[in-house]
Short mmCIF file of C-alpha atoms and ligand atoms in Angstrom, two decimals:
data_model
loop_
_atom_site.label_atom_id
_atom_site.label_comp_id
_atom_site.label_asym_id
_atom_site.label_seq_id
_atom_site.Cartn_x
_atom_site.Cartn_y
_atom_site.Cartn_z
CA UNK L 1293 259.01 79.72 157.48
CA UNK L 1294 256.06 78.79 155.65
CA UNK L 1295 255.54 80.06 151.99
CA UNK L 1296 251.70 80.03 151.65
CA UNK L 1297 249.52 82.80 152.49
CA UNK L 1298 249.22 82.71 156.50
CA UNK L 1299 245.93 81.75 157.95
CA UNK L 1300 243.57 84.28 159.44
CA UNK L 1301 242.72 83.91 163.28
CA UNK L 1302 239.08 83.76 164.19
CA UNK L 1303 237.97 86.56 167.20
CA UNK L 1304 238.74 83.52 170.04
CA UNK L 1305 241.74 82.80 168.90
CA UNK L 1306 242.78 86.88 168.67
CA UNK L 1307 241.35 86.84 172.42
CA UNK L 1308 243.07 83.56 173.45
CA UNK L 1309 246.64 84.90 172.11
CA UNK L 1310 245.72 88.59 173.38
CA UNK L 1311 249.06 88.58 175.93
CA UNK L 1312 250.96 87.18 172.52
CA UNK L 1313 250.00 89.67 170.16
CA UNK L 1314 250.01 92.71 172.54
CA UNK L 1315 254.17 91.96 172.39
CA UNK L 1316 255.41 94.53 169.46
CA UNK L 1317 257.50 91.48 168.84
CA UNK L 1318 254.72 88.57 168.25
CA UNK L 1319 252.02 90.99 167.17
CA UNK L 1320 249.07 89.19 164.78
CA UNK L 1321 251.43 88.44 161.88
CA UNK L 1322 254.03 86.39 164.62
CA UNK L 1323 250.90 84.92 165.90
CA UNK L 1324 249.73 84.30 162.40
CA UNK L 1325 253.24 82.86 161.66
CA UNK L 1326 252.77 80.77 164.91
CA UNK L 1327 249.14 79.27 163.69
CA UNK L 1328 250.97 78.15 160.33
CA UNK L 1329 253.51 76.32 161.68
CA UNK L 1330 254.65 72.73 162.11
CA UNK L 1331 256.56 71.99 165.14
CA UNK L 1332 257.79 67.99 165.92
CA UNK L 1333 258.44 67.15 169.12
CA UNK L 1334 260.55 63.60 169.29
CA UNK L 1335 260.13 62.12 172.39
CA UNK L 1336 257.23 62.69 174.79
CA UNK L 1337 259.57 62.59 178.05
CA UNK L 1338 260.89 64.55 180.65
CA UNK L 1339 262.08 67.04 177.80
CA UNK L 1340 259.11 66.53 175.09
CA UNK L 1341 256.54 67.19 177.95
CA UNK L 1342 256.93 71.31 178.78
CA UNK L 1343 258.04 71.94 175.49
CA UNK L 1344 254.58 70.00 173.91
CA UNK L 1345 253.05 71.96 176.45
CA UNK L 1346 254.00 75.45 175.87
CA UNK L 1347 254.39 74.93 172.06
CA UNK L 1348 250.23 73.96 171.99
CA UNK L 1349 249.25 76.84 174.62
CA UNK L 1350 251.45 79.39 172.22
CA UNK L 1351 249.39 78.11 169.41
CA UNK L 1352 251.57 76.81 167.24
CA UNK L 1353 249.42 75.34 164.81
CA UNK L 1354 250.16 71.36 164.12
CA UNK L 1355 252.40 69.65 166.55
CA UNK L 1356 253.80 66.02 165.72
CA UNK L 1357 254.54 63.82 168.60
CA UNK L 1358 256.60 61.19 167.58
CA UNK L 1359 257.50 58.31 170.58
CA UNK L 1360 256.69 54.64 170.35
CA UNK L 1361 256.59 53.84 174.40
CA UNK L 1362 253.35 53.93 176.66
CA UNK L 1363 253.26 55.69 179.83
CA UNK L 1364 254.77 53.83 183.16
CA UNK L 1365 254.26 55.16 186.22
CA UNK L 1366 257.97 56.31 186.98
CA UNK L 1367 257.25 58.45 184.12
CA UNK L 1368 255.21 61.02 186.14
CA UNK L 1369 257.62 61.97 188.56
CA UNK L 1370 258.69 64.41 185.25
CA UNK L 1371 256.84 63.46 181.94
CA UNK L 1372 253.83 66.19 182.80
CA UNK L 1373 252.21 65.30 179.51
CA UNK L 1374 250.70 62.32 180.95
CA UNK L 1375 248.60 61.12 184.56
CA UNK L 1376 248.10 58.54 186.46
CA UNK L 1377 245.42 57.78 184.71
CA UNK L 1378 247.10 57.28 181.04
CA UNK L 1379 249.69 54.70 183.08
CA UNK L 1380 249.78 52.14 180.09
CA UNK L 1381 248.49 53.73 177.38
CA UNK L 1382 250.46 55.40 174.21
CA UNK L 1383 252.54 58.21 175.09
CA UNK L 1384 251.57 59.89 172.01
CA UNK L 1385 247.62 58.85 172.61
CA UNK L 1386 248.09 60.43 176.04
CA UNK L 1387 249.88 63.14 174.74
CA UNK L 1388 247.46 63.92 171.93
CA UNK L 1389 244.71 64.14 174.90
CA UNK L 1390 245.83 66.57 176.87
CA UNK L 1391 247.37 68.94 174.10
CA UNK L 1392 243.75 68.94 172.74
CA UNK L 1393 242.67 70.35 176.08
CA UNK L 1394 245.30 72.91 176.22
CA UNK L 1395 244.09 74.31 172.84
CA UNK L 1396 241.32 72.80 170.54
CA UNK L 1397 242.71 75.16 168.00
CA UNK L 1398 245.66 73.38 166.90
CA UNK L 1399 246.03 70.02 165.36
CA UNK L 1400 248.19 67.39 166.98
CA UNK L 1401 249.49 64.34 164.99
CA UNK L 1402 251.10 61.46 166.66
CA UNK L 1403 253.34 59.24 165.36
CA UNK L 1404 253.26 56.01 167.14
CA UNK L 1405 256.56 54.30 165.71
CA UNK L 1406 258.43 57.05 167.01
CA UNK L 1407 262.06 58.54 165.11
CA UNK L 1408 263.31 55.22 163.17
CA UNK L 1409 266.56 55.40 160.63
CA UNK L 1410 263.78 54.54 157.72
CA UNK L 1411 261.00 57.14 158.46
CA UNK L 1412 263.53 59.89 160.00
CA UNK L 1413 263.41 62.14 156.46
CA UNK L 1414 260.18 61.80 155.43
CA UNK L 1415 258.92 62.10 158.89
CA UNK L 1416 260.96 65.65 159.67
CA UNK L 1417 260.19 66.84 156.14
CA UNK L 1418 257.00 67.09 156.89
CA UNK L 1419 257.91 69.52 159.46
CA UNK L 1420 259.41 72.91 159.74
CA UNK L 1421 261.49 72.54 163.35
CA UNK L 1422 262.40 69.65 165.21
CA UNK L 1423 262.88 69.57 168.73
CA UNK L 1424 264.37 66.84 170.48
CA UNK L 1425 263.50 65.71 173.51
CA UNK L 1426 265.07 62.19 172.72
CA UNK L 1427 267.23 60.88 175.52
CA UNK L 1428 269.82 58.22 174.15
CA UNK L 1429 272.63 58.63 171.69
CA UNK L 1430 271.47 56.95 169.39
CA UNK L 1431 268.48 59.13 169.19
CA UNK L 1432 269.78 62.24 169.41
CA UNK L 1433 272.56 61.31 166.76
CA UNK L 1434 269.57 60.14 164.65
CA UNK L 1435 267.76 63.50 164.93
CA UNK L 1436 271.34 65.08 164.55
CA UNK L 1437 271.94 63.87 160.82
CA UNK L 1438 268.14 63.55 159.86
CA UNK L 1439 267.78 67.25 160.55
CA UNK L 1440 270.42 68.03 158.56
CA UNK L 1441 269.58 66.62 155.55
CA UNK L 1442 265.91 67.71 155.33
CA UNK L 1443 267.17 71.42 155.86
CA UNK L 1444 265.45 71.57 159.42
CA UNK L 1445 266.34 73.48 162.41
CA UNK L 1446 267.02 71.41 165.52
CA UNK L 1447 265.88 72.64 169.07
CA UNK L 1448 267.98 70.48 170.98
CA UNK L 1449 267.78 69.61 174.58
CA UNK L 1450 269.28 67.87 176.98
CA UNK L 1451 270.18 67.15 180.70
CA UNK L 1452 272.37 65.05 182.63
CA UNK L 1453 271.89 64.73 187.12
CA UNK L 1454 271.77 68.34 187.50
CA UNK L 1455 272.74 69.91 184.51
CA UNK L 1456 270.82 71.04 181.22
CA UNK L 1457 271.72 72.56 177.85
CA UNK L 1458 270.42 73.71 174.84
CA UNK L 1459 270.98 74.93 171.65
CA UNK L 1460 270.03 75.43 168.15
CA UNK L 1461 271.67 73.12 165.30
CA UNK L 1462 270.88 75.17 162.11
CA UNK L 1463 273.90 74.26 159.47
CA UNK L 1464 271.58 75.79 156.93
CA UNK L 1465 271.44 79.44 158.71
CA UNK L 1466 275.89 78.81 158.97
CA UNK L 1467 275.38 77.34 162.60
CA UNK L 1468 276.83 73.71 163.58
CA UNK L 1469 275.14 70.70 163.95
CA UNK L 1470 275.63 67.93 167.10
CA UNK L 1471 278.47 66.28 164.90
CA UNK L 1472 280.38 69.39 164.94
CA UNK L 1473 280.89 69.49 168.49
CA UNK L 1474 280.85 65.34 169.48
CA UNK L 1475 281.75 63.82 166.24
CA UNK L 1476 281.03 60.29 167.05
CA UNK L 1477 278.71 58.38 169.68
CA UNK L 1478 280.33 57.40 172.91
CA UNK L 1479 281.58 53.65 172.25
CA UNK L 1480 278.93 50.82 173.10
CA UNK L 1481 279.10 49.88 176.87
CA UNK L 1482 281.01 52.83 177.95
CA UNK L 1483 277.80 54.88 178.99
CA UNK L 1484 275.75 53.59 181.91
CA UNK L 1485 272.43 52.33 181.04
CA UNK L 1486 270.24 55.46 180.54
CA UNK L 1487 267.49 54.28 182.52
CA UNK L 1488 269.06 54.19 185.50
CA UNK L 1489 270.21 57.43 186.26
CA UNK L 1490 268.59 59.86 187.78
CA UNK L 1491 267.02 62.95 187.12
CA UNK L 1492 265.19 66.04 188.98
CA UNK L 1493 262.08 66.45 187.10
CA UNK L 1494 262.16 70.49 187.61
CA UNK L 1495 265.08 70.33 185.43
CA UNK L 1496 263.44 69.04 182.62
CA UNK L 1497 260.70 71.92 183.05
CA UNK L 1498 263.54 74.18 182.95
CA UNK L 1499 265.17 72.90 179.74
CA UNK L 1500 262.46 71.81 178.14
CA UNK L 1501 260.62 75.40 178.24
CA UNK L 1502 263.55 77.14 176.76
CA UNK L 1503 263.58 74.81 173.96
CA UNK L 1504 260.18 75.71 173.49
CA UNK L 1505 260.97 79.43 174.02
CA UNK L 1506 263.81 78.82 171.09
CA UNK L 1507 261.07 76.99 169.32
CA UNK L 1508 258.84 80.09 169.12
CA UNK L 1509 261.64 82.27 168.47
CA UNK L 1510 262.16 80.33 165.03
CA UNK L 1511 259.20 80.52 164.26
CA UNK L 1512 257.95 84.01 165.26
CA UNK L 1513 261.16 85.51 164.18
CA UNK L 1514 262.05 87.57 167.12
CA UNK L 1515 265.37 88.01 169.01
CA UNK L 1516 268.31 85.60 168.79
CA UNK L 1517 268.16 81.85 168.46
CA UNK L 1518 271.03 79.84 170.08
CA UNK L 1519 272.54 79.00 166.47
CA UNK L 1520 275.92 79.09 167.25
CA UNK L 1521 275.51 79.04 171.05
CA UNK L 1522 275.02 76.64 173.55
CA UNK L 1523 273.40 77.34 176.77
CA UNK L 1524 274.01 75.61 179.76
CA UNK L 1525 272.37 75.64 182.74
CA UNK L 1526 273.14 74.41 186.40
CA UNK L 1527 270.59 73.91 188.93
CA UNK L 1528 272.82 73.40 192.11
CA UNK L 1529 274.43 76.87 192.15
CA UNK L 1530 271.47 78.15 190.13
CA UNK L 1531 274.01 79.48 186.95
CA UNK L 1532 273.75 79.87 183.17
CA UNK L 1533 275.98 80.38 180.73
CA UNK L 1534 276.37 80.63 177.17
CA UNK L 1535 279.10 79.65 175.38
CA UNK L 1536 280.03 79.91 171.67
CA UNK L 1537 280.00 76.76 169.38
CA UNK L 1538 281.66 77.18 165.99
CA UNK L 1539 281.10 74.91 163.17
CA UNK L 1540 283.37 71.96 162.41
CA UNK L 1541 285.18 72.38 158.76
CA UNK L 1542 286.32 69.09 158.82
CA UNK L 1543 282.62 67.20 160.70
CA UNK L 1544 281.40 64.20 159.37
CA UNK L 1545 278.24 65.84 159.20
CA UNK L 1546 277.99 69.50 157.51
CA UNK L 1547 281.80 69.49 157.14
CA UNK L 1548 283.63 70.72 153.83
CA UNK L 1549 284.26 66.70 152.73
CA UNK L 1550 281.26 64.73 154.89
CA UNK L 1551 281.35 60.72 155.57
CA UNK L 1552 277.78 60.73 156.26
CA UNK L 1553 275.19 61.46 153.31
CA UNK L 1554 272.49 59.40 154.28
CA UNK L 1555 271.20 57.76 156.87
CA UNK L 1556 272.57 53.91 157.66
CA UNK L 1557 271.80 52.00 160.63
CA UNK L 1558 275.26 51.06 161.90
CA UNK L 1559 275.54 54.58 162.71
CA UNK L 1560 272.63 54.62 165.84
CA UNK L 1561 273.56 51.74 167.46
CA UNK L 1562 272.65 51.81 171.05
CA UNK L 1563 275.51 53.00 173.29
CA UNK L 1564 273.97 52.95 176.56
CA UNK L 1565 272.31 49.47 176.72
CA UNK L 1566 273.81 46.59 177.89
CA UNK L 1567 277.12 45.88 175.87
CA UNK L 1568 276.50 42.25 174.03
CA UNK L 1569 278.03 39.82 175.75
CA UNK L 1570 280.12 39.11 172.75
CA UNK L 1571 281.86 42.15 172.35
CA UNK L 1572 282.33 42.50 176.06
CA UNK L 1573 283.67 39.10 176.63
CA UNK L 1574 287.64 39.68 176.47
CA UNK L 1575 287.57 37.06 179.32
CA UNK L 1576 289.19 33.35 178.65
CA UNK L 1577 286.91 32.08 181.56
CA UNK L 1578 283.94 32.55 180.05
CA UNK L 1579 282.57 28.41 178.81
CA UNK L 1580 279.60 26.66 178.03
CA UNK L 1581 278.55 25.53 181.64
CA UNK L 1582 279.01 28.86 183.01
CA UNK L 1583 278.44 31.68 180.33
CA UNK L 1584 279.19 35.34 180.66
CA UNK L 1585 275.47 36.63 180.33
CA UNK L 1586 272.57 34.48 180.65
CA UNK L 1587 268.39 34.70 179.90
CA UNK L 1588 266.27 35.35 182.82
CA UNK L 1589 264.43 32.41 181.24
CA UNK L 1590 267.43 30.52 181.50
CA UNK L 1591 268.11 31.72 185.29
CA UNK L 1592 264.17 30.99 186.08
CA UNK L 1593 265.08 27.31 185.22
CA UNK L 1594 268.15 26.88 186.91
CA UNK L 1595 266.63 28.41 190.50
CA UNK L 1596 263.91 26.01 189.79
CA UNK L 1597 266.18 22.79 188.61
CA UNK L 1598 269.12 23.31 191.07
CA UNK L 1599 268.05 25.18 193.99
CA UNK L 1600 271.34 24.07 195.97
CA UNK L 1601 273.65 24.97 192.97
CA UNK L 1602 273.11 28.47 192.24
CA UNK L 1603 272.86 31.51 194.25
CA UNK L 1604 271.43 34.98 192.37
CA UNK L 1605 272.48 38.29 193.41
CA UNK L 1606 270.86 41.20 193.31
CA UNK L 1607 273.53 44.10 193.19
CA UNK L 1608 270.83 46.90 193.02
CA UNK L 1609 270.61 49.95 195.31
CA UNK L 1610 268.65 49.24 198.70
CA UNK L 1611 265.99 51.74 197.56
CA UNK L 1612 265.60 49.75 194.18
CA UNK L 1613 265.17 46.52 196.30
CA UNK L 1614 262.33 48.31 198.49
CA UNK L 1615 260.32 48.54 194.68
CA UNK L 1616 260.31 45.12 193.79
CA UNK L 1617 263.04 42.06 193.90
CA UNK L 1618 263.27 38.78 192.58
CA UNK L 1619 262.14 36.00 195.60
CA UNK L 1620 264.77 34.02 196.98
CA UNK L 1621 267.34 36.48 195.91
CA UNK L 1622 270.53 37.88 198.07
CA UNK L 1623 271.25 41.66 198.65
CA UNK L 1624 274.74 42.76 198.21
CA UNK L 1625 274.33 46.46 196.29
CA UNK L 1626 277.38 46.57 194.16
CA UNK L 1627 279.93 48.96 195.64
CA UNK L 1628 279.74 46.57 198.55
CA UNK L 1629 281.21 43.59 196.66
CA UNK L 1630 284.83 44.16 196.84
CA UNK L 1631 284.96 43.85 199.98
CA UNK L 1632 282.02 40.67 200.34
CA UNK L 1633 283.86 38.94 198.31
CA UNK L 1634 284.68 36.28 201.04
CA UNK L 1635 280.34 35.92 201.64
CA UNK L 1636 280.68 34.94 197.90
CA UNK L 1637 280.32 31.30 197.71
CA UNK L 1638 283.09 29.70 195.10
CA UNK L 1639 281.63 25.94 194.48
CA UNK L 1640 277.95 27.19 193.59
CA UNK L 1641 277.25 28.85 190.04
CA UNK L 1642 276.71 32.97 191.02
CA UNK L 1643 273.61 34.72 188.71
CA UNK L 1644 274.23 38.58 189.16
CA UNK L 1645 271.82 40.59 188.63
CA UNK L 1646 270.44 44.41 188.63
CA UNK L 1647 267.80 46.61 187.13
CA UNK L 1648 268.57 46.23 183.25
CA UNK L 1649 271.59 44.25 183.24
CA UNK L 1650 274.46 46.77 182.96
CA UNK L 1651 275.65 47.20 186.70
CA UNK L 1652 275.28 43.50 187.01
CA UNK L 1653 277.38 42.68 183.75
CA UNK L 1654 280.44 44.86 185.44
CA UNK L 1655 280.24 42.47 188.74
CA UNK L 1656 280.27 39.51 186.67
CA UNK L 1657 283.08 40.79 184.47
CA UNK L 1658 284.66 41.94 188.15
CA UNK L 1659 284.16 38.78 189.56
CA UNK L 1660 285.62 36.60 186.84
CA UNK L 1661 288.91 38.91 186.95
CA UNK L 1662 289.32 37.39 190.88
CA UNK L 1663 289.26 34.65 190.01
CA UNK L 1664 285.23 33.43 190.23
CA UNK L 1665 284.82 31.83 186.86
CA UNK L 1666 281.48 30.06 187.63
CA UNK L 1667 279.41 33.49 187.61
CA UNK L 1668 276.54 34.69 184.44
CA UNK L 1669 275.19 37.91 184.06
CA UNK L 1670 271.40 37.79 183.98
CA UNK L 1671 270.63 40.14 180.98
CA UNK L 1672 268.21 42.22 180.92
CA UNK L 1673 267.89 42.33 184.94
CA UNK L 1674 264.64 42.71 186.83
CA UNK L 1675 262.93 44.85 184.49
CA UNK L 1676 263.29 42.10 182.08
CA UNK L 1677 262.19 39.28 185.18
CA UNK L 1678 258.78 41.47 185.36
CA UNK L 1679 258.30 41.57 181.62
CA UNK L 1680 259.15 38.14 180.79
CA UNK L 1681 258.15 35.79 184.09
CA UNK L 1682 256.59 37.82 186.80
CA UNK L 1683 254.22 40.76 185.57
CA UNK L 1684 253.61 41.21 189.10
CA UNK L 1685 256.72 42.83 190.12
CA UNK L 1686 256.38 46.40 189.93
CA UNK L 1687 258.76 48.48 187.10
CA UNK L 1688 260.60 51.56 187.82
ZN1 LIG Z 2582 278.46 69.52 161.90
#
């Protein structure tokens, strides 16, 4: 931790960390330790939220806050960092807010551009622990190898449906990074788009509290960080466990002979967006009339130029539907169209479409393989609709 001389606590703070410091553990000096340090927090999410939360009450002295999004409402089912009233504004404006109110005695410093592949070492130098709350690949890959080579510990976190783990990636205290155990992203496409699946937010209290917990451990010096371990947690039989991660000899990463020495973009592409339909496009029936993915710019004009020539689909969940749909659209949620198939008009030009263009893109590529070659994709699905041509429709 810190080298310079640790800063003295005035009597409010000694009486604001009394339950701290009474713990032979924490004491004044942990606490002291705790005021000095610099703690950044990427991602003000379902994760980033309970860990901001209990890093500020604990009094860790200057917490970074690094996320580039503003608050939407489907946030607050989990992101407790924010309320209904900060719907629109900066997460890390909101953020900075209510942190101040949890404890005027730190300092908070936002970083509005969020984790990018240029700022990632500067930014984390700057700080002495990095937790990630990120919740992509690309992200978390990002923080993976930036971490590494500024020297920094990484809290990470994360949780998938019902499931949560965490550990501490420390290659500098002989631990193993992220690399070490998944050596490469999942390929681009193969992932469903992030946004879409769901989460209980309870679960990120869970996991994002014990990364603050290892947080504090770090920093305090007390007990055993998970360097080396990886716990994992599951919330439908109510079960942890830990289980032993060893470091990689041969990992791209912190490995004996490493491929990756700096950061480059090609290495955080995003793997759980909607593939390009370039790559994705292994289909011959894909032509200029009728292309594999199309604007919703470009499906806005065609409902409006040929009414009687296309039909658009909307392949979403009936519960998605009940939030907001596209007018004049047809409801066929996507499991059901192998067997609708025959309700599928062949002579009129099919526009599939979902909630970010991912589900939608596997009908179309479906669809094409039985034989329906006059069917688009409409990328970027409904959320793009509402961002592009009707700001009215709600987002989720
Ligand atoms: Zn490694």
């Amino acid at each position: 931790m810190p080298a310079a001389p640790l800063p003295t606590l005035s009597p409010a703070e000694l009486a604001r960390y009394s339950r701290h410091i009474l713990l032979d553990e924490i004491g004044v000096e942990g606490q002291r330790r705790l005021a000095a340090a610099k703690v950044l927090i990427v991602g003000a999410g379902g994760l980033g939220s309970p860990a901001a939360l209990y890093l500020a009450a604990a009094g860790v002295g200057t917490i970074g806050i690094a996320d580039f999004d503003r608050v939407e409402e489907h946030n607050l089912q989990r992101q407790l960092l924010h309320g209904t009233g900060s719907v629109g504004k900066l997460k890390t404006e909101s953020a900075a807010a209510r942190l101040a109110d949890v404890n005027p005695f730190i300092r908070v410093q936002p970083h509005i551009d969020g984790v990018t592949v240029e700022n990632a070492l500067k930014l984390f130098s700057g700080y002495d622990i990095i937790v990630d709350g990120s919740d992509n690949f690309a992200t978390r890959y990002l923080n993976n190898d930036a971490a590494f080579l500024a020297r920094k510990p990484l809290v990470y976190g994360s949780i998938f449906k019902f499931e949560g783990q965490v550990a501490v990636f420390d290659p500098a205290r002989g631990g193993p990074c992220y690399r070490c155990l998944f050596p490469e992203p999942p390929p681009a496409g193969s992932v469903p788009n992030c946004g879409e699946a769901g989460v209980v937010g309870a679960l990120c209290g869970v996991i994002g509290s014990l990364q603050a917990l290892e947080a504090i451990k770090l920093i305090a010096g007390f007990g055993e960080p998970l360097i080396g371990r990886m716990l994992t947690y599951g919330a439908f039989r109510q079960q942890f466990n830990t289980i032993t991660l060893p470091r990689d000899p041969d990992c791209p990463l912190c490995g004996r002979a490493p491929k990756i020495t700096a950061l480059h973009a090609d290495n955080y592409q995003a793997v759980c967006a909607t593939p390009p339909s370039s790559s994705s496009s292994t289909s011959t029936m894909s032509n200029e009339t009728h292309p594999l993915e199309i604007s919703v710019e470009e499906t806005k004009r065609l409902l409006e130029t040929s009414p009687e020539g296309v039909v658009l689909i909307d392949v979403r969940e009936p519960h998605e539907v009940e939030i907001s749909r596209i007018a004049g659209s047809q409801h066929i949620p996507m499991r059901q169209i192998p067997e609708r198939l025959s309700d599928l008009p062949q002579d009129k030009h099919l526009l599939i479409q979902c909630h970010h263009g991912g589900r939608s893109m596997r009908v179309t590529e479906f669809l094409r393989s039985r034989g329906f070659t006059a069917v688009s994709n409409v990328a970027g699905g409904i959320d793009a609709w509402s961002l592009q041509i009707d700001p009215s429709l709600r987002r989720y």
